[in-house]
Amino acid sequence: MNAPFEAAKLHDCRDAFTATLEELGAANDDIVAVVNDSVGSSKLGGFRDKFPDRLINVGIAEQNMVGVGAGLANGGKIPFVCAAAPFLTGRALEQIKADIAYSQTNVKLVGISSGMAYGELGPTHHSIEDFAWIRALPNVPVICPADRNETAAAIRWAAKHDGGCFLRLSRVGVPDVLPDGHVFELGRANTLREGNDLTIIANGVLTHRALIAADLLEGRGIAARVLNMATVRPIDAEAIIAAATDTGAILTVEEHTTFGGLGSAVAEVVVDNMPVPMTRLGVPGVFAHTASANQLLDDFGMSPAAIADSAAALLKRKA
Amino acid sequence: MEPQELRKIANRIRQRDVRAVFEAGAGHVGGEMSVIDLLTALYFDAMNVDPDNPLDPNRDRLVLSKGHTALALYITLSEKGFIPKEEIATFLQHNSRLNGHPNKVKVPGVETNTGPLGHGLPVAVGMATAAKLDKANWRTFVITGDGEMQEGSNWEAIMSAAQFKLDNLTLIIDHNRLQQGARLADTNDVAPLAPKLEAFGWAVQEIDGHDMDQITQALAAQNVTPGKPTCIVAHTNKGQGISFMTDNVAWHHKVPSKEQYEQAIAELKEPAE
């Protein structure tokens, strides 16, 4: 079953990103954007028109792009380095490690069209390893907002945060799941739905699907708690331990490989503190076939109905 | 500063460097000998830096992209007063902040962490861009090795620096013709470097990287070409100043024996020309 999306209520998180960045840029001359010929795909045309000097386009050169970001930060700027997520993270991973994480520079990495947003373009253009890659590095929070409100809030937080971070934004439309005016807190999950039978933890484009799955479970007499966990590192251990304690089972859902992402981060906390049965949904260590982003999520067992079925199956493993 | 005074400082740094490598039992002594004259000219003549205010926003920046020669930078920084001279004795020791590659978080005067090659020039392009945005006068210098120019990220940065007209950026290539395991010419011969940089839109000078007069002149602000980034191809010798190390590929990170150490120090005590 495909997710019941109503097109009129879907929003591209990039619009929230660029609107927020333009607003912040008007208030602070130090905010700059660095891109790799990605003004269009980053939707930064408005920023460029308003602040032409502060839109730095290095061309198709991601390693240089990240290094330039680090140098701008050394010179007192607050750079938002924006590029398609697979190339920003994979192509420039060592620059992110040495020039940003290890050097502790104030660079905001914004990976756009993340996850499987470029579905049909194939696995070279999918960014489903980025949680694992960046999560392994000290000093770089990993953040995956669920909707336009959380995107705007996270960008505001990033601009104020003294240090690097990695924000991962899709281009696939999602409905609002967090309220207008939402305030982002690093490392803090939001409880979007209460329930004591099990907990579903999701982020990014999956949070909406998790909420629909919880509705379906309610129809089957199962009360699922739903946590939106935008911050993958530092992970909200307190919320995870509470979920394990209160509900006795945890299902994670992510647009990422099941190796090293949100599910792994949650499992680390669970196994260290309060072992309970877990199921981790995601892309199970394969390269994806040809399909749209939403179809791929369905095909990999992350339609709302399939999430609900996985949750019901998980309940049978509860002690 | 007078060239003769700079030569004395460079010789002092060389001696301390060889001693530190000998005592630590590790280091990249060959490449350190080749880069010390450049570092000396930068910190004691060309650059505006203040050890008492290492993060002054208007300071000039130096990025040592060939980060494996960190020891030469540490000693230069200690001579300049950024860190205590006696701390050089802790090089590579347990819990020392002076590890084998520079760390900006721990060592004042270091601008960015380097070690993996091909990182420094992109970061320097960002620094120079920041100065341009602020219409500030501080300059950015970066030193790469010649073997390091095999890294593609440098050429990404070279293109962008020309595109951005960064005449406040100076790339110094320590052209000692040797990389870790072989001669540059036998590996992936990126030389001649000057015509390549010129073709990418840079203003290029070729100098003897051990001649203080030539180095200081090349680094002088009045030699900048408006609208173009500067590249100084500094012809140097790996192991400069020590006869048995000079131009010898074996001395990339070899440690001198006691006899070799004593001979090296004796040769470095010869009066500098």
Coordinates of C-alpha atoms in Angstrom, one line a residue:
Chain A
M1 CA 0.0 0.0 0.0
N2 CA 1.4 3.4 -0.9
A3 CA 1.5 6.1 1.7
P4 CA -1.8 8.1 1.4
F5 CA -0.2 11.4 0.5
E6 CA -2.3 14.4 -0.4
A7 CA -0.3 16.5 -2.8
A8 CA -1.7 19.8 -1.7
K9 CA -0.4 19.3 1.9
L10 CA 3.2 18.3 0.9
H11 CA 6.1 20.6 1.2
D12 CA 9.7 20.5 0.0
C13 CA 12.0 21.0 2.9
R14 CA 14.5 22.9 0.7
D15 CA 12.0 25.8 0.5
A16 CA 12.1 26.1 4.3
F17 CA 15.8 25.9 4.2
T18 CA 16.4 28.6 1.7
A19 CA 13.7 30.9 3.1
T20 CA 15.3 30.6 6.5
L21 CA 18.8 31.1 5.2
E22 CA 17.8 34.2 3.3
E23 CA 16.2 35.6 6.5
L24 CA 19.2 34.8 8.6
G25 CA 21.5 36.2 5.9
A26 CA 19.7 39.5 5.9
A27 CA 20.4 39.8 9.7
N28 CA 24.0 38.6 9.7
D29 CA 26.5 39.5 7.0
D30 CA 28.8 36.7 8.1
I31 CA 26.4 34.0 6.8
V32 CA 27.6 32.7 3.4
A33 CA 26.6 29.8 1.2
V34 CA 29.1 27.6 -0.6
V35 CA 27.9 25.5 -3.5
N36 CA 29.2 23.1 -6.2
D37 CA 27.3 24.4 -9.2
S38 CA 24.2 23.5 -7.2
V39 CA 22.4 26.9 -6.9
G40 CA 19.3 25.5 -8.6
S41 CA 19.1 22.1 -6.8
S42 CA 19.8 23.8 -3.5
K43 CA 17.1 26.4 -4.3
L44 CA 19.6 29.1 -3.4
G45 CA 18.8 31.4 -6.3
G46 CA 17.0 33.8 -4.0
F47 CA 20.0 33.9 -1.6
R48 CA 22.3 34.6 -4.6
D49 CA 20.1 37.4 -5.8
K50 CA 20.0 39.0 -2.4
F51 CA 23.6 38.5 -1.5
P52 CA 25.6 37.9 -4.7
D53 CA 29.0 38.2 -3.0
R54 CA 28.0 35.7 -0.3
L55 CA 27.1 32.9 -2.7
I56 CA 30.4 31.2 -3.4
N57 CA 30.2 28.7 -6.2
V58 CA 33.4 26.5 -6.5
G59 CA 32.1 24.6 -9.4
I60 CA 31.9 20.8 -9.5
A61 CA 34.6 20.3 -6.9
E62 CA 33.3 18.9 -3.6
Q63 CA 36.6 18.4 -1.8
N64 CA 37.5 22.0 -2.5
M65 CA 34.0 23.1 -1.5
V66 CA 34.4 21.6 2.0
G67 CA 37.9 23.0 2.4
V68 CA 36.8 26.4 1.3
G69 CA 34.0 26.2 3.9
A70 CA 36.6 25.5 6.6
G71 CA 38.7 28.4 5.5
L72 CA 35.8 30.8 5.5
A73 CA 35.0 29.7 9.0
N74 CA 38.6 30.4 10.0
G75 CA 38.1 33.9 8.6
G76 CA 35.0 34.5 10.8
K77 CA 32.3 33.5 8.4
I78 CA 29.4 31.1 9.0
P79 CA 29.4 29.0 5.9
F80 CA 26.5 26.8 4.9
V81 CA 28.1 24.3 2.4
C82 CA 25.3 22.9 0.3
A83 CA 25.4 20.1 -2.2
A84 CA 23.6 16.9 -3.1
A85 CA 24.1 14.8 0.0
P86 CA 25.8 11.8 -1.7
F87 CA 28.6 13.9 -3.1
L88 CA 29.0 16.3 -0.2
T89 CA 29.5 13.4 2.2
G90 CA 31.0 10.7 0.2
R91 CA 33.2 12.7 -2.1
A92 CA 34.6 15.0 0.6
L93 CA 34.5 12.7 3.6
E94 CA 38.2 13.1 4.5
Q95 CA 37.8 16.9 4.2
I96 CA 34.8 16.7 6.6
K97 CA 36.9 14.6 8.9
A98 CA 40.1 16.7 8.9
D99 CA 39.0 20.2 8.0
I100 CA 35.7 20.3 9.9
A101 CA 35.4 17.6 12.6
Y102 CA 39.1 17.4 13.7
S103 CA 39.8 21.1 13.1
Q104 CA 36.5 22.1 14.9
T105 CA 35.5 24.6 12.3
N106 CA 32.2 26.4 12.3
V107 CA 30.9 24.9 9.0
K108 CA 27.3 23.8 8.4
L109 CA 27.0 21.0 5.9
V110 CA 23.7 20.8 4.2
G111 CA 23.1 17.6 2.2
I112 CA 20.2 18.1 -0.1
S113 CA 18.2 15.5 -2.0
S114 CA 19.3 13.0 0.7
G115 CA 18.3 9.5 1.2
M116 CA 16.7 8.0 -2.0
A117 CA 15.2 11.3 -3.1
Y118 CA 16.9 10.8 -6.5
G119 CA 15.2 7.4 -6.7
E120 CA 15.4 6.6 -10.4
L121 CA 18.8 8.1 -10.8
G122 CA 20.2 5.1 -9.1
P123 CA 22.4 4.2 -6.1
T124 CA 25.3 6.6 -7.1
H125 CA 22.9 9.4 -6.4
H126 CA 21.4 7.9 -3.2
S127 CA 22.7 9.1 0.1
I128 CA 21.8 6.3 2.5
E129 CA 25.3 5.8 4.0
D130 CA 25.6 9.4 5.3
F131 CA 24.3 8.9 8.9
A132 CA 26.9 6.1 9.3
W133 CA 29.8 8.1 7.7
I134 CA 29.3 11.3 9.6
R135 CA 28.1 9.8 12.8
A136 CA 31.5 8.1 13.1
L137 CA 33.2 11.6 13.3
P138 CA 33.5 13.5 16.6
N139 CA 32.2 17.1 16.7
V140 CA 29.7 17.0 13.8
P141 CA 26.1 16.6 14.9
V142 CA 23.9 14.6 12.4
I143 CA 20.4 16.0 11.9
C144 CA 17.6 14.8 9.7
P145 CA 14.5 17.0 9.9
A146 CA 11.1 15.5 9.3
D147 CA 9.2 18.5 7.8
R148 CA 9.5 22.1 6.8
N149 CA 8.9 23.4 10.3
E150 CA 11.7 21.2 11.7
T151 CA 13.9 22.2 8.8
A152 CA 13.5 25.9 9.5
A153 CA 14.1 25.3 13.2
A154 CA 17.2 23.2 12.6
I155 CA 18.7 25.8 10.3
R156 CA 18.1 28.5 12.9
W157 CA 19.8 26.4 15.5
A158 CA 22.7 25.6 13.1
A159 CA 23.4 29.3 12.4
K160 CA 23.7 30.0 16.2
H161 CA 25.6 26.8 17.0
D162 CA 29.3 27.5 17.4
G163 CA 30.6 24.4 15.5
G164 CA 30.1 22.2 12.6
C165 CA 27.0 20.0 11.8
F166 CA 25.5 18.0 9.1
L167 CA 21.9 18.5 8.1
R168 CA 20.3 16.1 5.7
L169 CA 17.3 17.4 3.7
S170 CA 15.1 15.5 1.2
R171 CA 13.5 17.0 -1.8
V172 CA 10.5 14.7 -1.6
G173 CA 7.4 16.4 -0.3
V174 CA 6.3 15.7 3.2
P175 CA 3.3 17.0 5.2
D176 CA 3.8 18.9 8.4
V177 CA 4.3 16.7 11.5
L178 CA 5.7 19.4 13.8
P179 CA 4.0 22.7 14.6
D180 CA 4.8 26.0 13.0
G181 CA 7.3 27.8 15.2
H182 CA 8.8 24.5 16.4
V183 CA 12.1 25.1 18.2
F184 CA 14.9 22.6 17.5
E185 CA 16.9 21.2 20.4
L186 CA 20.0 19.2 19.5
G187 CA 19.8 15.6 20.7
R188 CA 16.2 15.9 21.8
A189 CA 13.6 13.6 20.4
N190 CA 9.9 14.8 20.1
T191 CA 7.2 12.5 21.2
L192 CA 4.6 12.8 18.5
R193 CA 2.3 10.2 19.8
E194 CA 2.0 8.5 23.2
G195 CA 1.6 4.7 23.5
N196 CA 2.8 1.9 25.8
D197 CA 2.8 -1.2 23.6
L198 CA 5.9 -0.4 21.6
T199 CA 7.8 2.6 20.3
I200 CA 8.4 3.5 16.7
I201 CA 11.4 5.8 16.2
A202 CA 11.8 7.6 12.9
N203 CA 13.2 10.7 11.3
G204 CA 13.2 12.6 8.0
V205 CA 10.6 11.5 5.5
L206 CA 9.8 8.4 7.5
T207 CA 8.3 10.2 10.5
H208 CA 5.1 10.9 8.6
R209 CA 4.9 7.2 7.6
A210 CA 5.5 6.1 11.2
L211 CA 2.5 8.3 12.3
I212 CA 0.2 6.7 9.7
A213 CA 1.5 3.2 10.8
A214 CA 0.6 4.1 14.4
D215 CA -2.9 5.0 13.3
L216 CA -3.2 1.6 11.6
L217 CA -1.9 -0.1 14.7
E218 CA -4.5 1.7 16.8
G219 CA -7.1 0.1 14.6
R220 CA -5.6 -3.3 15.6
G221 CA -5.7 -2.4 19.3
I222 CA -2.0 -1.6 19.6
A223 CA -0.9 1.7 21.1
A224 CA 2.4 2.7 19.6
R225 CA 4.5 5.6 20.9
V226 CA 6.1 7.6 18.0
L227 CA 9.3 9.5 18.5
N228 CA 10.7 11.8 15.9
M229 CA 14.4 11.6 16.3
A230 CA 15.9 14.2 14.1
T231 CA 19.3 14.1 15.8
V232 CA 21.1 10.9 15.0
R233 CA 24.2 12.1 16.8
P234 CA 24.2 13.0 19.7
I235 CA 21.4 10.5 20.1
D236 CA 18.7 11.1 22.7
A237 CA 19.6 8.3 25.1
E238 CA 17.1 9.4 27.7
A239 CA 14.2 9.1 25.4
I240 CA 15.3 5.7 24.1
I241 CA 15.8 4.3 27.6
A242 CA 12.4 5.6 28.6
A243 CA 10.9 4.0 25.5
A244 CA 12.5 0.7 26.2
T245 CA 11.5 0.8 29.8
D246 CA 7.9 2.0 29.2
T247 CA 7.0 0.1 26.1
G248 CA 9.4 -2.9 26.0
A249 CA 10.0 -3.0 22.2
I250 CA 11.4 -0.5 19.7
L251 CA 11.0 -0.3 16.0
T252 CA 13.3 2.1 14.0
V253 CA 12.5 3.3 10.5
E254 CA 15.0 5.2 8.4
E255 CA 15.8 6.2 4.8
H256 CA 19.3 4.8 5.2
T257 CA 21.1 1.5 5.1
T258 CA 20.5 -0.6 8.3
F259 CA 24.2 -0.5 8.8
G260 CA 25.3 2.3 11.1
G261 CA 22.4 4.7 10.9
L262 CA 19.5 5.6 13.2
G263 CA 18.6 2.0 14.0
S264 CA 22.2 1.2 14.9
A265 CA 22.5 4.3 17.1
V266 CA 19.3 3.4 18.9
A267 CA 20.4 -0.2 19.3
E268 CA 23.7 0.9 20.9
V269 CA 21.8 2.7 23.6
V270 CA 19.3 -0.1 24.0
V271 CA 21.9 -2.8 24.4
D272 CA 24.0 -0.8 26.8
N273 CA 21.1 0.2 29.0
M274 CA 17.8 -1.6 28.7
P275 CA 17.9 -4.5 26.3
V276 CA 14.5 -5.1 24.7
P277 CA 13.4 -6.6 21.3
M278 CA 14.1 -4.3 18.4
T279 CA 13.4 -4.3 14.7
R280 CA 15.4 -2.0 12.4
L281 CA 13.7 -1.1 9.1
G282 CA 15.8 0.6 6.4
V283 CA 17.6 -0.4 3.2
P284 CA 19.0 -3.8 4.1
G285 CA 22.6 -3.5 2.8
V286 CA 21.8 -3.6 -0.9
F287 CA 21.9 -1.1 -3.8
A288 CA 18.4 -0.1 -4.7
H289 CA 16.6 -1.0 -7.9
T290 CA 15.0 1.6 -10.2
A291 CA 12.0 3.3 -8.6
S292 CA 10.8 6.6 -7.3
A293 CA 11.8 7.6 -3.8
N294 CA 8.4 6.8 -2.2
Q295 CA 8.1 3.6 -4.2
L296 CA 11.6 2.5 -2.9
L297 CA 10.5 3.1 0.7
D298 CA 7.4 1.0 0.0
D299 CA 9.5 -1.7 -1.7
F300 CA 11.9 -1.9 1.2
G301 CA 9.1 -2.6 3.7
M302 CA 8.5 1.0 4.9
S303 CA 5.0 1.7 3.6
P304 CA 2.8 2.6 6.6
A305 CA 1.1 -0.8 6.4
A306 CA 4.4 -2.7 6.3
I307 CA 5.7 -0.6 9.2
A308 CA 2.5 -1.6 11.1
D309 CA 3.0 -5.2 10.2
S310 CA 6.6 -5.1 11.4
A311 CA 5.5 -3.5 14.6
A312 CA 2.9 -6.2 15.2
A313 CA 5.4 -8.9 14.5
L314 CA 7.9 -7.3 16.9
L315 CA 5.3 -7.3 19.7
K316 CA 5.3 -11.1 19.6
R317 CA 9.0 -11.0 20.7
K318 CA 8.2 -9.0 23.8
A319 CA 8.9 -10.9 27.0
Chain B
M1 CA 64.4 41.4 9.1
E2 CA 67.8 41.3 7.5
P3 CA 68.5 38.2 5.4
Q4 CA 71.6 37.3 7.5
E5 CA 69.5 37.4 10.6
L6 CA 66.9 35.1 8.9
R7 CA 69.6 32.7 7.9
K8 CA 70.8 32.5 11.5
I9 CA 67.2 31.7 12.7
A10 CA 66.7 29.1 10.0
N11 CA 70.0 27.4 10.9
R12 CA 68.9 27.4 14.6
I13 CA 65.6 25.8 13.6
R14 CA 67.4 23.2 11.5
Q15 CA 69.6 22.2 14.4
R16 CA 66.7 22.0 16.8
D17 CA 64.7 19.9 14.2
V18 CA 67.5 17.4 13.7
R19 CA 67.9 17.0 17.4
A20 CA 64.2 16.6 18.0
V21 CA 64.0 13.9 15.3
F22 CA 67.0 12.1 16.8
E23 CA 65.6 12.3 20.3
A24 CA 62.0 11.4 19.4
G25 CA 63.2 8.6 17.1
A26 CA 60.8 9.7 14.4
G27 CA 60.0 12.7 12.2
H28 CA 60.2 13.8 8.6
V29 CA 63.6 15.3 8.6
G30 CA 64.2 15.5 4.9
G31 CA 61.1 17.6 4.1
E32 CA 61.6 19.6 7.2
M33 CA 65.1 20.7 6.1
S34 CA 63.6 21.7 2.7
V35 CA 60.8 23.9 4.1
I36 CA 62.6 25.6 7.0
D37 CA 63.9 28.6 5.1
L38 CA 60.4 29.2 3.8
L39 CA 58.9 29.0 7.2
T40 CA 61.5 31.3 8.6
A41 CA 61.0 34.0 6.0
L42 CA 57.2 33.8 6.5
Y43 CA 57.2 34.1 10.3
F44 CA 60.1 36.5 10.7
D45 CA 59.7 38.7 7.7
A46 CA 56.6 38.4 5.6
M47 CA 53.7 37.6 8.0
N48 CA 51.9 39.8 10.5
V49 CA 51.3 37.5 13.4
D50 CA 51.2 38.2 17.2
P51 CA 52.1 35.3 19.5
D52 CA 50.3 37.2 22.3
N53 CA 47.1 37.3 20.2
P54 CA 47.2 34.2 18.0
L55 CA 43.5 34.5 17.0
D56 CA 43.7 38.2 16.0
P57 CA 41.1 38.4 13.2
N58 CA 43.5 40.6 11.2
R59 CA 46.5 38.2 11.4
D60 CA 48.1 36.7 8.3
R61 CA 47.5 33.0 7.9
L62 CA 49.9 30.2 7.1
V63 CA 48.6 26.8 6.3
L64 CA 51.2 24.1 6.3
S65 CA 49.6 21.7 3.9
K66 CA 52.6 19.4 4.0
G67 CA 51.5 18.6 7.6
H68 CA 54.0 15.8 8.1
T69 CA 56.7 18.4 8.5
A70 CA 54.9 19.7 11.6
L71 CA 58.1 19.6 13.7
A72 CA 59.6 22.4 11.5
L73 CA 56.4 24.5 12.1
Y74 CA 56.4 23.8 15.9
I75 CA 60.0 24.9 16.2
T76 CA 59.3 28.0 14.1
L77 CA 56.3 28.8 16.3
S78 CA 58.4 28.3 19.4
E79 CA 61.1 30.6 18.0
K80 CA 58.4 33.2 17.4
G81 CA 57.0 32.8 20.9
F82 CA 53.7 31.0 20.3
I83 CA 54.7 28.0 22.4
P84 CA 57.6 27.5 24.9
K85 CA 60.9 26.5 23.3
E86 CA 61.3 23.8 25.9
E87 CA 58.1 22.1 24.8
I88 CA 59.8 21.0 21.6
A89 CA 61.4 18.2 23.8
T90 CA 57.9 16.7 24.1
F91 CA 57.5 16.1 20.3
L92 CA 55.7 12.8 19.8
Q93 CA 55.8 12.0 23.5
H94 CA 52.8 10.5 25.3
N95 CA 50.1 13.1 25.6
S96 CA 52.2 15.9 24.0
R97 CA 50.1 18.4 22.0
L98 CA 52.9 18.2 19.5
N99 CA 51.9 15.1 17.5
G100 CA 53.3 14.3 14.1
H101 CA 50.8 16.6 12.3
P102 CA 49.7 20.1 13.3
N103 CA 46.6 20.5 15.5
K104 CA 44.9 24.0 15.5
V105 CA 42.8 23.1 18.5
K106 CA 45.8 22.4 20.7
V107 CA 48.7 24.5 19.3
P108 CA 48.4 28.2 19.1
G109 CA 49.5 29.6 15.7
V110 CA 48.3 26.5 13.8
E111 CA 45.4 27.6 11.5
T112 CA 43.9 24.3 10.4
N113 CA 44.7 20.6 11.0
T114 CA 46.7 19.0 8.2
G115 CA 48.2 15.7 7.6
P116 CA 46.2 14.1 4.7
L117 CA 47.7 15.8 1.6
G118 CA 45.8 18.1 -0.7
H119 CA 43.8 19.7 2.1
G120 CA 45.6 23.0 2.8
L121 CA 45.1 24.9 -0.4
P122 CA 41.3 24.5 -0.5
V123 CA 41.1 25.8 3.1
A124 CA 43.5 28.7 2.2
V125 CA 41.1 29.6 -0.7
G126 CA 38.3 29.8 1.9
M127 CA 40.5 32.0 4.2
A128 CA 41.4 34.4 1.4
T129 CA 37.8 34.5 0.3
A130 CA 36.7 35.5 3.8
A131 CA 39.3 38.4 3.8
K132 CA 37.9 39.5 0.4
L133 CA 34.4 39.5 1.7
D134 CA 35.5 41.7 4.6
K135 CA 37.7 43.9 2.4
A136 CA 40.4 43.1 4.9
N137 CA 44.1 43.3 4.2
W138 CA 45.4 40.2 5.8
R139 CA 47.1 37.6 3.6
T140 CA 46.9 33.9 3.4
F141 CA 49.9 31.7 2.7
V142 CA 49.9 28.0 2.1
I143 CA 52.9 25.6 1.6
T144 CA 52.4 22.4 -0.2
G145 CA 54.9 19.7 -1.2
D146 CA 55.6 19.1 -4.9
G147 CA 54.5 15.5 -4.6
E148 CA 51.4 16.7 -2.9
M149 CA 50.5 18.5 -6.1
Q150 CA 49.4 15.1 -7.4
E151 CA 46.3 15.4 -5.2
G152 CA 43.3 16.4 -7.4
S153 CA 41.9 18.6 -4.6
N154 CA 44.7 21.1 -5.2
W155 CA 43.7 21.6 -8.8
E156 CA 40.1 22.1 -7.8
A157 CA 41.4 24.9 -5.5
I158 CA 43.8 26.3 -8.1
M159 CA 40.9 26.8 -10.4
S160 CA 38.7 28.5 -7.9
A161 CA 41.4 30.8 -6.6
A162 CA 42.0 32.2 -10.1
Q163 CA 38.2 32.4 -10.7
F164 CA 37.8 34.3 -7.4
K165 CA 40.8 36.6 -8.3
L166 CA 42.4 35.9 -4.9
D167 CA 45.4 38.2 -5.0
N168 CA 45.6 37.9 -1.2
L169 CA 46.6 34.2 -1.5
T170 CA 50.1 32.9 -2.0
L171 CA 50.8 29.3 -2.7
I172 CA 54.4 28.2 -2.0
I173 CA 55.3 24.8 -3.6
D174 CA 58.2 23.3 -1.8
H175 CA 59.7 21.8 -4.9
N176 CA 62.3 19.4 -3.6
R177 CA 61.7 16.8 -6.4
L178 CA 61.3 13.9 -3.9
Q179 CA 58.2 12.4 -2.5
Q180 CA 57.9 9.7 0.2
G181 CA 59.0 6.7 -1.8
A182 CA 60.6 7.9 -5.0
R183 CA 61.6 10.8 -7.1
L184 CA 58.7 13.0 -8.4
A185 CA 60.0 12.4 -11.9
D186 CA 59.6 8.7 -11.5
T187 CA 56.2 8.7 -9.9
N188 CA 53.6 11.0 -11.5
D189 CA 55.7 13.9 -12.7
V190 CA 53.6 17.0 -12.1
A191 CA 56.7 19.2 -13.0
P192 CA 57.2 21.7 -14.6
L193 CA 54.8 23.4 -12.2
A194 CA 55.1 27.1 -13.3
P195 CA 53.5 26.7 -16.7
K196 CA 50.6 24.7 -15.3
L197 CA 49.9 27.4 -12.7
E198 CA 50.2 30.1 -15.3
A199 CA 47.8 28.3 -17.5
F200 CA 45.3 28.3 -14.7
G201 CA 45.6 32.1 -14.4
W202 CA 48.1 32.4 -11.5
A203 CA 51.0 34.8 -11.3
V204 CA 54.0 32.6 -10.8
Q205 CA 57.5 33.2 -9.6
E206 CA 60.3 30.6 -9.5
I207 CA 62.9 31.0 -6.9
D208 CA 65.7 29.3 -5.1
G209 CA 63.9 28.2 -1.9
H210 CA 67.0 28.4 0.1
D211 CA 68.1 31.9 -0.9
M212 CA 66.7 34.3 1.8
D213 CA 66.9 37.3 -0.5
Q214 CA 64.9 35.6 -3.2
I215 CA 62.4 34.2 -0.7
T216 CA 61.7 37.5 1.1
Q217 CA 61.4 39.3 -2.2
A218 CA 59.0 36.8 -3.6
L219 CA 56.8 37.0 -0.5
A220 CA 56.7 40.8 -0.4
A221 CA 53.3 42.4 -0.8
Q222 CA 54.5 44.7 -3.5
N223 CA 55.2 41.6 -5.7
V224 CA 51.6 40.6 -5.8
T225 CA 49.9 40.9 -9.2
P226 CA 46.5 42.6 -8.8
G227 CA 43.6 40.2 -9.5
K228 CA 45.7 37.0 -9.6
P229 CA 46.7 34.5 -6.9
T230 CA 50.4 34.1 -6.5
C231 CA 52.3 30.9 -6.8
I232 CA 56.0 30.7 -5.7
V233 CA 57.7 27.6 -7.1
A234 CA 60.5 27.3 -4.5
H235 CA 63.2 25.1 -5.8
T236 CA 64.5 23.3 -2.7
N237 CA 66.5 20.3 -1.6
K238 CA 65.2 17.6 0.7
G239 CA 67.7 17.4 3.5
Q240 CA 69.1 20.8 2.8
G241 CA 72.2 21.7 4.8
I242 CA 73.1 18.1 5.7
S243 CA 75.4 16.5 3.1
F244 CA 74.3 12.9 3.4
M245 CA 70.6 13.7 3.5
T246 CA 70.5 16.2 0.6
D247 CA 68.5 15.0 -2.4
N248 CA 68.4 11.5 -1.0
V249 CA 65.0 9.8 -1.1
A250 CA 65.9 7.6 1.9
W251 CA 65.6 10.6 4.3
H252 CA 61.8 11.1 4.0
H253 CA 61.2 9.9 7.5
K254 CA 64.5 8.1 8.4
V255 CA 66.0 8.8 11.8
P256 CA 69.7 9.6 12.0
S257 CA 72.1 7.3 14.0
K258 CA 74.1 8.9 16.7
E259 CA 77.1 9.3 14.3
Q260 CA 74.8 10.7 11.6
Y261 CA 73.2 13.1 14.1
E262 CA 76.5 14.4 15.3
Q263 CA 77.7 14.9 11.7
A264 CA 74.5 16.7 10.8
I265 CA 74.8 19.1 13.8
A266 CA 78.4 19.7 12.9
E267 CA 77.5 20.6 9.3
L268 CA 74.7 22.9 10.4
K269 CA 77.1 24.8 12.7
E270 CA 79.0 25.8 9.6
P271 CA 78.4 29.6 9.2
A272 CA 75.4 30.2 7.1
E273 CA 76.2 31.9 3.8

